mmCIF file with all atom_site columns, C-alpha atoms in Angstrom:
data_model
loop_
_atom_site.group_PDB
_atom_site.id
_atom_site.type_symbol
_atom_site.label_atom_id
_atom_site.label_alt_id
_atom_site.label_comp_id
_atom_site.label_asym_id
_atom_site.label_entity_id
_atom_site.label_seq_id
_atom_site.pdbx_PDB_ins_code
_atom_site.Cartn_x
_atom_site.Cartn_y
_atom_site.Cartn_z
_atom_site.occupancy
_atom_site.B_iso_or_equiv
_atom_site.pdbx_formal_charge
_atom_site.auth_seq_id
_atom_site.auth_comp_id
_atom_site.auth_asym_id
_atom_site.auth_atom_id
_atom_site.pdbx_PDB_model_num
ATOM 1   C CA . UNK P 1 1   ? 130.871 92.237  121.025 1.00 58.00 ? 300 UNK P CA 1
ATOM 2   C CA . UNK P 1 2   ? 130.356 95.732  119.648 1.00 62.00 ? 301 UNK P CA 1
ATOM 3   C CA . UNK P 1 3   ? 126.549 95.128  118.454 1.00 61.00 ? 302 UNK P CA 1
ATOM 4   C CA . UNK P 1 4   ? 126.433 93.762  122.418 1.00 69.00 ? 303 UNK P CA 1
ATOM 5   C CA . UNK P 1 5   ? 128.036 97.248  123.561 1.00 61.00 ? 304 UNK P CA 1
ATOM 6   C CA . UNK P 1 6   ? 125.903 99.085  121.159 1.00 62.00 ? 305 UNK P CA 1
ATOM 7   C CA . UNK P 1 7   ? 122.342 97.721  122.238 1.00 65.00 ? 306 UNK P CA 1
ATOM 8   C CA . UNK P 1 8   ? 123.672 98.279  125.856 1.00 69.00 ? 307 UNK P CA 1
ATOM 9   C CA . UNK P 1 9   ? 123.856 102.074 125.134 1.00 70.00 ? 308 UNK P CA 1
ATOM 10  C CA . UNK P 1 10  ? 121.319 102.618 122.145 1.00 67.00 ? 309 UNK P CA 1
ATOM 11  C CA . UNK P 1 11  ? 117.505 102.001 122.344 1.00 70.00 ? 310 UNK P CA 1
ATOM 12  C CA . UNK P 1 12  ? 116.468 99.885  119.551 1.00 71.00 ? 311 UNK P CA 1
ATOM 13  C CA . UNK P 1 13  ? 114.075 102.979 118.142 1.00 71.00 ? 312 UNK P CA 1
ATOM 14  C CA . UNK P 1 14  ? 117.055 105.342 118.074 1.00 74.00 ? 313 UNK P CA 1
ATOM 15  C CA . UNK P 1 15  ? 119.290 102.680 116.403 1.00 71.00 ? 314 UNK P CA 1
ATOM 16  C CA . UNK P 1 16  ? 116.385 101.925 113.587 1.00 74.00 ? 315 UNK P CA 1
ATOM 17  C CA . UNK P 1 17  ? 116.255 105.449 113.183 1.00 73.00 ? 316 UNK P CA 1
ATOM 18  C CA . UNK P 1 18  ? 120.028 105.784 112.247 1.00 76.00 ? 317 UNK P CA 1
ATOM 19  C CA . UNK P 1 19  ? 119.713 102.718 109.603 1.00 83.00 ? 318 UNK P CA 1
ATOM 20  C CA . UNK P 1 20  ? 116.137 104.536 108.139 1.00 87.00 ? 319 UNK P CA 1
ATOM 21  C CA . UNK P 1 21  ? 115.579 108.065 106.330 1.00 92.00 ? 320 UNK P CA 1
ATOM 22  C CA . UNK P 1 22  ? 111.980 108.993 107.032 1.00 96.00 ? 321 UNK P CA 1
ATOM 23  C CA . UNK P 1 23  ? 110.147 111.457 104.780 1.00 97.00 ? 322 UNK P CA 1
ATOM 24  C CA . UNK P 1 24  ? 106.571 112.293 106.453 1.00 97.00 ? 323 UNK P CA 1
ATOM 25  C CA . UNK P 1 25  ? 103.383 113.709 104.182 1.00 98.00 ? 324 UNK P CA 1
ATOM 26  C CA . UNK P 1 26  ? 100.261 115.041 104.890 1.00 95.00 ? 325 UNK P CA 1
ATOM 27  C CA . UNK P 1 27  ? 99.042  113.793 101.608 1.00 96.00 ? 326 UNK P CA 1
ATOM 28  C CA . UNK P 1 28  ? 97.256  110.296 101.918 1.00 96.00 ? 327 UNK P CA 1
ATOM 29  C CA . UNK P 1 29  ? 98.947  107.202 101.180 1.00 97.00 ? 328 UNK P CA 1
ATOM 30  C CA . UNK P 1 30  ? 96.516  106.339 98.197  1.00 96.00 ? 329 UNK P CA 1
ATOM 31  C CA . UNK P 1 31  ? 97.641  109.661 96.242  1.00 97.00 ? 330 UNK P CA 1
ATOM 32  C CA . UNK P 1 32  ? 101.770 108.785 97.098  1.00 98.00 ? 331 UNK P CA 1
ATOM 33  C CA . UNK P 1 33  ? 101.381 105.559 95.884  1.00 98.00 ? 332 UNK P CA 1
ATOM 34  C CA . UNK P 1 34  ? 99.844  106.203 92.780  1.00 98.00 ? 333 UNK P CA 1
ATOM 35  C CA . UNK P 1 35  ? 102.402 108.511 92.074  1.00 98.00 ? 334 UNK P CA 1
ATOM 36  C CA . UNK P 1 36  ? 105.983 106.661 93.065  1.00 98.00 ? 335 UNK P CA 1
ATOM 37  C CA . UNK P 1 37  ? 106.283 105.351 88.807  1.00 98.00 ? 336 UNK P CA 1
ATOM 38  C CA . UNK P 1 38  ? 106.085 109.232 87.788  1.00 98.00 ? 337 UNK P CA 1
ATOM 39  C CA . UNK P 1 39  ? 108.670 110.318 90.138  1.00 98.00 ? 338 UNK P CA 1
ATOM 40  C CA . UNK P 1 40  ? 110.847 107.061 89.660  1.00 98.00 ? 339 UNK P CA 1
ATOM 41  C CA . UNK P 1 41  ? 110.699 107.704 86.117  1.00 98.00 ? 340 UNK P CA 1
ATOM 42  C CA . UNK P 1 42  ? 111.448 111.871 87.043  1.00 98.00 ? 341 UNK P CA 1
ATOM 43  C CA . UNK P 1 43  ? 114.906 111.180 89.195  1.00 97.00 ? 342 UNK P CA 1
ATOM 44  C CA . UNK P 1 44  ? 115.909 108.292 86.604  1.00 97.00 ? 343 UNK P CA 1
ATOM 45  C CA . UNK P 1 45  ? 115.005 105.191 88.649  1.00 98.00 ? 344 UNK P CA 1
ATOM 46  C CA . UNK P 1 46  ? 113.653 102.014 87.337  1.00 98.00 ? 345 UNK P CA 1
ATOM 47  C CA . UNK P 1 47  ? 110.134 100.448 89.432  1.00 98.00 ? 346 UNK P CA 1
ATOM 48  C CA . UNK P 1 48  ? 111.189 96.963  89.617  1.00 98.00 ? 347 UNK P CA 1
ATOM 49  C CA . UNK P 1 49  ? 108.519 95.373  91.849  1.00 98.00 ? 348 UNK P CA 1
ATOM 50  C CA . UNK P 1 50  ? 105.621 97.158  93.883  1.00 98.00 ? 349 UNK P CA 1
ATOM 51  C CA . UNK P 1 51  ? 104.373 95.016  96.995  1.00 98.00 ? 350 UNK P CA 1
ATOM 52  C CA . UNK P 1 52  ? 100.960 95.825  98.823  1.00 98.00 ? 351 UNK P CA 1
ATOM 53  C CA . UNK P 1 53  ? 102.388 94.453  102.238 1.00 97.00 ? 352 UNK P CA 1
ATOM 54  C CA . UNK P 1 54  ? 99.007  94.897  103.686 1.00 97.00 ? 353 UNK P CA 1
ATOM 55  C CA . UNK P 1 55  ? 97.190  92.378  101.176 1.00 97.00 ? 354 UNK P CA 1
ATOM 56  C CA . UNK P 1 56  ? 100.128 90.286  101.426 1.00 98.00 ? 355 UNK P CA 1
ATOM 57  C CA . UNK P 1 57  ? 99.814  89.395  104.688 1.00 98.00 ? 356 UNK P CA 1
ATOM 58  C CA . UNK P 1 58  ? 96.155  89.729  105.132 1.00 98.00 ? 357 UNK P CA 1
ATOM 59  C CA . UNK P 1 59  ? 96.355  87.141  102.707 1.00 98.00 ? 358 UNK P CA 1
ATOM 60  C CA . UNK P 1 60  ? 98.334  84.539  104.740 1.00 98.00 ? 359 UNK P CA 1
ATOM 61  C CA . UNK P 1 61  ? 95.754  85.224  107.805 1.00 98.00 ? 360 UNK P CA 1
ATOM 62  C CA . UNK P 1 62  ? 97.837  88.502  109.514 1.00 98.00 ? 361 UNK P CA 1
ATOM 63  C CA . UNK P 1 63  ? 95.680  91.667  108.614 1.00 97.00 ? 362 UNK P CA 1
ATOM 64  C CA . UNK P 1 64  ? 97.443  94.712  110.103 1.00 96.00 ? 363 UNK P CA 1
ATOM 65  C CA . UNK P 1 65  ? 95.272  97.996  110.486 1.00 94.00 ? 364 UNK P CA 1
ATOM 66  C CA . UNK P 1 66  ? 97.668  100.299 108.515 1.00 96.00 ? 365 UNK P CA 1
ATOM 67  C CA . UNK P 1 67  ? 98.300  99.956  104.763 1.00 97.00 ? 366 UNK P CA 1
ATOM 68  C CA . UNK P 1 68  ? 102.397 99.705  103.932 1.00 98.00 ? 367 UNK P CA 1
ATOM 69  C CA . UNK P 1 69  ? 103.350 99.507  100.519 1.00 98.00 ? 368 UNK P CA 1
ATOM 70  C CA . UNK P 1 70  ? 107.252 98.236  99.474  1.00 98.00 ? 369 UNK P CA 1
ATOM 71  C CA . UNK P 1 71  ? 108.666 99.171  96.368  1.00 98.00 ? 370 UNK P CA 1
ATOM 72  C CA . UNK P 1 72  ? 111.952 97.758  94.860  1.00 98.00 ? 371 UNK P CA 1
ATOM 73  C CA . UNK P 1 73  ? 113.713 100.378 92.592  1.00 98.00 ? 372 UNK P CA 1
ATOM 74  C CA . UNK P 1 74  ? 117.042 100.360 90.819  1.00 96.00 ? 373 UNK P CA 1
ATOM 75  C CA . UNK P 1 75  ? 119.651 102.755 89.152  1.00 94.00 ? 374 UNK P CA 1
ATOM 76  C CA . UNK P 1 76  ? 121.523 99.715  87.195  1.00 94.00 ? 375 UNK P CA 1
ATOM 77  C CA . UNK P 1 77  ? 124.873 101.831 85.994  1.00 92.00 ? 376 UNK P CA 1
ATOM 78  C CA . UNK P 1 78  ? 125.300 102.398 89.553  1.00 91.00 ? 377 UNK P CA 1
ATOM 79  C CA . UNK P 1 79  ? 124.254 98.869  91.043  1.00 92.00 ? 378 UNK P CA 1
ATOM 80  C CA . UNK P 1 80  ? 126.676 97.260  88.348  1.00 93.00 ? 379 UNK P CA 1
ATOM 81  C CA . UNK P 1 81  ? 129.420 99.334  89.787  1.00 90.00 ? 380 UNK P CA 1
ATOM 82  C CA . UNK P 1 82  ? 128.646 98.201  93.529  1.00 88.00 ? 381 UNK P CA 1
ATOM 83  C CA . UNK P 1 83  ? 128.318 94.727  92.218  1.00 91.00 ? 382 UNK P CA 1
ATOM 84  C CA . UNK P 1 84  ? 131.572 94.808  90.454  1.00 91.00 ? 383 UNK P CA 1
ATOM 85  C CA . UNK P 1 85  ? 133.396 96.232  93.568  1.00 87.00 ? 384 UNK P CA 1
ATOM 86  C CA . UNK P 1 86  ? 132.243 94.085  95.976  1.00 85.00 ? 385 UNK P CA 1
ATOM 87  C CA . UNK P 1 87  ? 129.384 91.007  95.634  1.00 88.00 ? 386 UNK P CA 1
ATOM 88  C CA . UNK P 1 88  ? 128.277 91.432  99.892  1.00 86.00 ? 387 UNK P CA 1
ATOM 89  C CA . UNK P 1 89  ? 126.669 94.837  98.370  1.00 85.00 ? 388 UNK P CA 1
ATOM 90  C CA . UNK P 1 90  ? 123.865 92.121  96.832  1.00 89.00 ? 389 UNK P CA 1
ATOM 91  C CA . UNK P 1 91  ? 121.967 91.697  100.308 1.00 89.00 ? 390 UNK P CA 1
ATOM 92  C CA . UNK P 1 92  ? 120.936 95.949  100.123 1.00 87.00 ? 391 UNK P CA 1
ATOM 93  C CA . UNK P 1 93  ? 119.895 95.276  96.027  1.00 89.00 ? 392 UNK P CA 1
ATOM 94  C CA . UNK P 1 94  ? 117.653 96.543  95.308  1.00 93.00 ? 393 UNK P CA 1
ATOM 95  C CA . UNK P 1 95  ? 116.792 100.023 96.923  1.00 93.00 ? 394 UNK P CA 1
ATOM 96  C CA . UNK P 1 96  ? 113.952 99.817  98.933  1.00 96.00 ? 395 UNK P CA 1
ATOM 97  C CA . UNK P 1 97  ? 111.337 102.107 99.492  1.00 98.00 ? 396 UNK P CA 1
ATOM 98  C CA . UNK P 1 98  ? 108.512 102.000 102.000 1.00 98.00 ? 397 UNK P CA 1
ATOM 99  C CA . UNK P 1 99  ? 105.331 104.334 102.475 1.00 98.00 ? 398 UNK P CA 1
ATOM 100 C CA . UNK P 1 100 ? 103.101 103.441 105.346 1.00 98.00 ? 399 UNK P CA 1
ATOM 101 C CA . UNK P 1 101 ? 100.489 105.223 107.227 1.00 95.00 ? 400 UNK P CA 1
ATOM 102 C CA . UNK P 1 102 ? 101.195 106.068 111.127 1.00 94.00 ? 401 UNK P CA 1
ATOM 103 C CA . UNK P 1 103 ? 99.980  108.743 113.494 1.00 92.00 ? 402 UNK P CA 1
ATOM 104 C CA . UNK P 1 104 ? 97.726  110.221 110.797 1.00 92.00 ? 403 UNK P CA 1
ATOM 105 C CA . UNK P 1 105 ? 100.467 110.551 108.850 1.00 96.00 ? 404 UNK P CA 1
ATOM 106 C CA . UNK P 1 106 ? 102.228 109.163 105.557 1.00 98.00 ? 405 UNK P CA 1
ATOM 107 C CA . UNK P 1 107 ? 105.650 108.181 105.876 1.00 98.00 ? 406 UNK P CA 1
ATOM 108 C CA . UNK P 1 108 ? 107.796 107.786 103.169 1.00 98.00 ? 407 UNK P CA 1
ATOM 109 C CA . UNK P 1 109 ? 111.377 105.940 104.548 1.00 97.00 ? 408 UNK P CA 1
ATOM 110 C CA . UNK P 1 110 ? 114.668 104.507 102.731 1.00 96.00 ? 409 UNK P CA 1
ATOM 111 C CA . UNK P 1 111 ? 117.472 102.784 103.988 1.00 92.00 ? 410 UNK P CA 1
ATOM 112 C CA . UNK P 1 112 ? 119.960 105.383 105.154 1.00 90.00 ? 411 UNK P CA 1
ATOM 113 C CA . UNK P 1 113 ? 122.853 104.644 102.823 1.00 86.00 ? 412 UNK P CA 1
ATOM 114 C CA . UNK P 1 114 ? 125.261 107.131 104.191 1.00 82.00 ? 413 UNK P CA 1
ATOM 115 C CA . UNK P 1 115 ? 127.542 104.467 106.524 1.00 76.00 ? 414 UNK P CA 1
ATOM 116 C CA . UNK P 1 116 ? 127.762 101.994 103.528 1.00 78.00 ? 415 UNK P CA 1
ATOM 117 C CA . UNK P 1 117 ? 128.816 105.014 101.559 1.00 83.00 ? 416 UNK P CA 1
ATOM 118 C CA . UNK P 1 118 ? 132.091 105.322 103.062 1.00 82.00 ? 417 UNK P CA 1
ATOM 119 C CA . UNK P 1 119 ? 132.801 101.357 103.108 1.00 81.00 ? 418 UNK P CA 1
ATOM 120 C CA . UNK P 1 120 ? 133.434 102.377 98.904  1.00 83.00 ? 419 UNK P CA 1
ATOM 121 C CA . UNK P 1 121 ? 134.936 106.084 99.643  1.00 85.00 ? 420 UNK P CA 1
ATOM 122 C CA . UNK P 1 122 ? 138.504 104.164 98.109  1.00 88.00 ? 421 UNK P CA 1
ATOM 123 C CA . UNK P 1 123 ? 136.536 103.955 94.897  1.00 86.00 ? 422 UNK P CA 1
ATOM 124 C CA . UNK P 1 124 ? 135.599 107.339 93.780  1.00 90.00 ? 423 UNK P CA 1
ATOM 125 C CA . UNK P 1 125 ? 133.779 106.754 90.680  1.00 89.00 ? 424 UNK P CA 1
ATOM 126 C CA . UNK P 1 126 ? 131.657 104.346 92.665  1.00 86.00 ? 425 UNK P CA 1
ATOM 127 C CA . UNK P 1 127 ? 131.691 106.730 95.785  1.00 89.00 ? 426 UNK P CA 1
ATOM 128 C CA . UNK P 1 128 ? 129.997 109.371 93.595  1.00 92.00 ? 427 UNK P CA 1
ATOM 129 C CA . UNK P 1 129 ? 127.740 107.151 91.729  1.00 91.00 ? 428 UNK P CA 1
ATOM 130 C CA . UNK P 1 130 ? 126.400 106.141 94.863  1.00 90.00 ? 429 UNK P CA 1
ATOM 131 C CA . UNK P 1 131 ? 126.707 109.449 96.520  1.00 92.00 ? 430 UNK P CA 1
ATOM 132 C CA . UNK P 1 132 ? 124.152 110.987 93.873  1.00 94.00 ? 431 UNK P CA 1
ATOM 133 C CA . UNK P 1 133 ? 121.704 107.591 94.037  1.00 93.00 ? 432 UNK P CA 1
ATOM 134 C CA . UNK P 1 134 ? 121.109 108.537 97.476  1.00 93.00 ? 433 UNK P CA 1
ATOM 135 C CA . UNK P 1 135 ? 121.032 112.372 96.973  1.00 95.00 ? 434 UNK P CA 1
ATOM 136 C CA . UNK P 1 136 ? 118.172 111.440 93.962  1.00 96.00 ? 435 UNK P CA 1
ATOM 137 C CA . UNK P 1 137 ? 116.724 109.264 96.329  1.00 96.00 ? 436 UNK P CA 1
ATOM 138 C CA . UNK P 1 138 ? 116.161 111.355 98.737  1.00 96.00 ? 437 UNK P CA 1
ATOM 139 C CA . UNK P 1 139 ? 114.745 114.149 95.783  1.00 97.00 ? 438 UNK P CA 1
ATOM 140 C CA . UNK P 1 140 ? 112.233 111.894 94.936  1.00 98.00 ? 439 UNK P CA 1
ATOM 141 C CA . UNK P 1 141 ? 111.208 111.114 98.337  1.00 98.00 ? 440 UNK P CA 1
ATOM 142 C CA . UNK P 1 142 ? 110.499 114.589 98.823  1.00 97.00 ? 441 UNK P CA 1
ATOM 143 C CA . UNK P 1 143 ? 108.696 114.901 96.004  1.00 98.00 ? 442 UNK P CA 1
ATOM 144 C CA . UNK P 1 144 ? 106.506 112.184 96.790  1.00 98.00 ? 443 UNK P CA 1
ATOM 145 C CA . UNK P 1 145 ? 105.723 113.773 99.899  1.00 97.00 ? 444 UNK P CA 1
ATOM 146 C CA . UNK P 1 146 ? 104.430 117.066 97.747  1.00 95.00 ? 445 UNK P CA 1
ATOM 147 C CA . UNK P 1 147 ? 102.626 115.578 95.296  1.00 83.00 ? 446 UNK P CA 1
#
């Protein structure tokens, strides 16, 4: 009923834009990418798994005209913590982050992690764990985007 009432009175593009935090870049998307280990490694991040969405699913027969590469990154003290608190955390795990190319443009985007924040604001170690993922995140991103 409230997703119902929602749609009704947001556009799907604002509502994606709520759940996303978009960094854009001038820089190309070959130079970001070959840079995201050097700044995972820089704001303390682990590069779990790097995905070449493009290839992937030109691959199974869909070739799309931009290039979007996925990139699965972890802080483990502070996904232990989430995972201790509360197991439905598991379906966000691992951070996500995207670059793709549109407009001319390189976008680097995240999940925005600021409304799951305050479902663990009664745990305040995990609260601030979380609180200064997303504030590295969000470092790095705009690093990436400077490079």
């Amino acid at each position: 009923m409230i997703l119902n009432l929602i749609q009704k009175f947001m556009p799907a593009k604002k509502m994606i834009d709520m759940f996303t935090l978009k960094v854009t870049s001038k820089q190309s998307i070959e130079l970001i990418a070959a840079n995201v280990q050097e700044a995972c490694d820089k704001y303390g991040f682990a590069l779990l798994q790097t995905y070449k969405y493009h290839e992937i699913v030109e691959s199974k027969g869909f070739p799309i005209k931009r290039k979007v590469f996925i990139y699965e990154i972890c802080k483990a003290k502070t996904a232990a913590l989430m995972l201790t608190d509360n197991a439905n955390f598991s379906v966000f795990m691992p951070c996500k982050l995207a670059i793709y190319e549109e407009n001319n443009k390189t976008i680097i985007s995240t999940m925005n992690m600021g409304m799951m924040l305050q479902a663990v604001r009664s745990n305040k170690e995990l609260y601030d764990d979380a609180s200064s993922l997303f504030s590295k995140l969000e470092s790095l991103m705009n690093y990436l985007s400077t490079c």
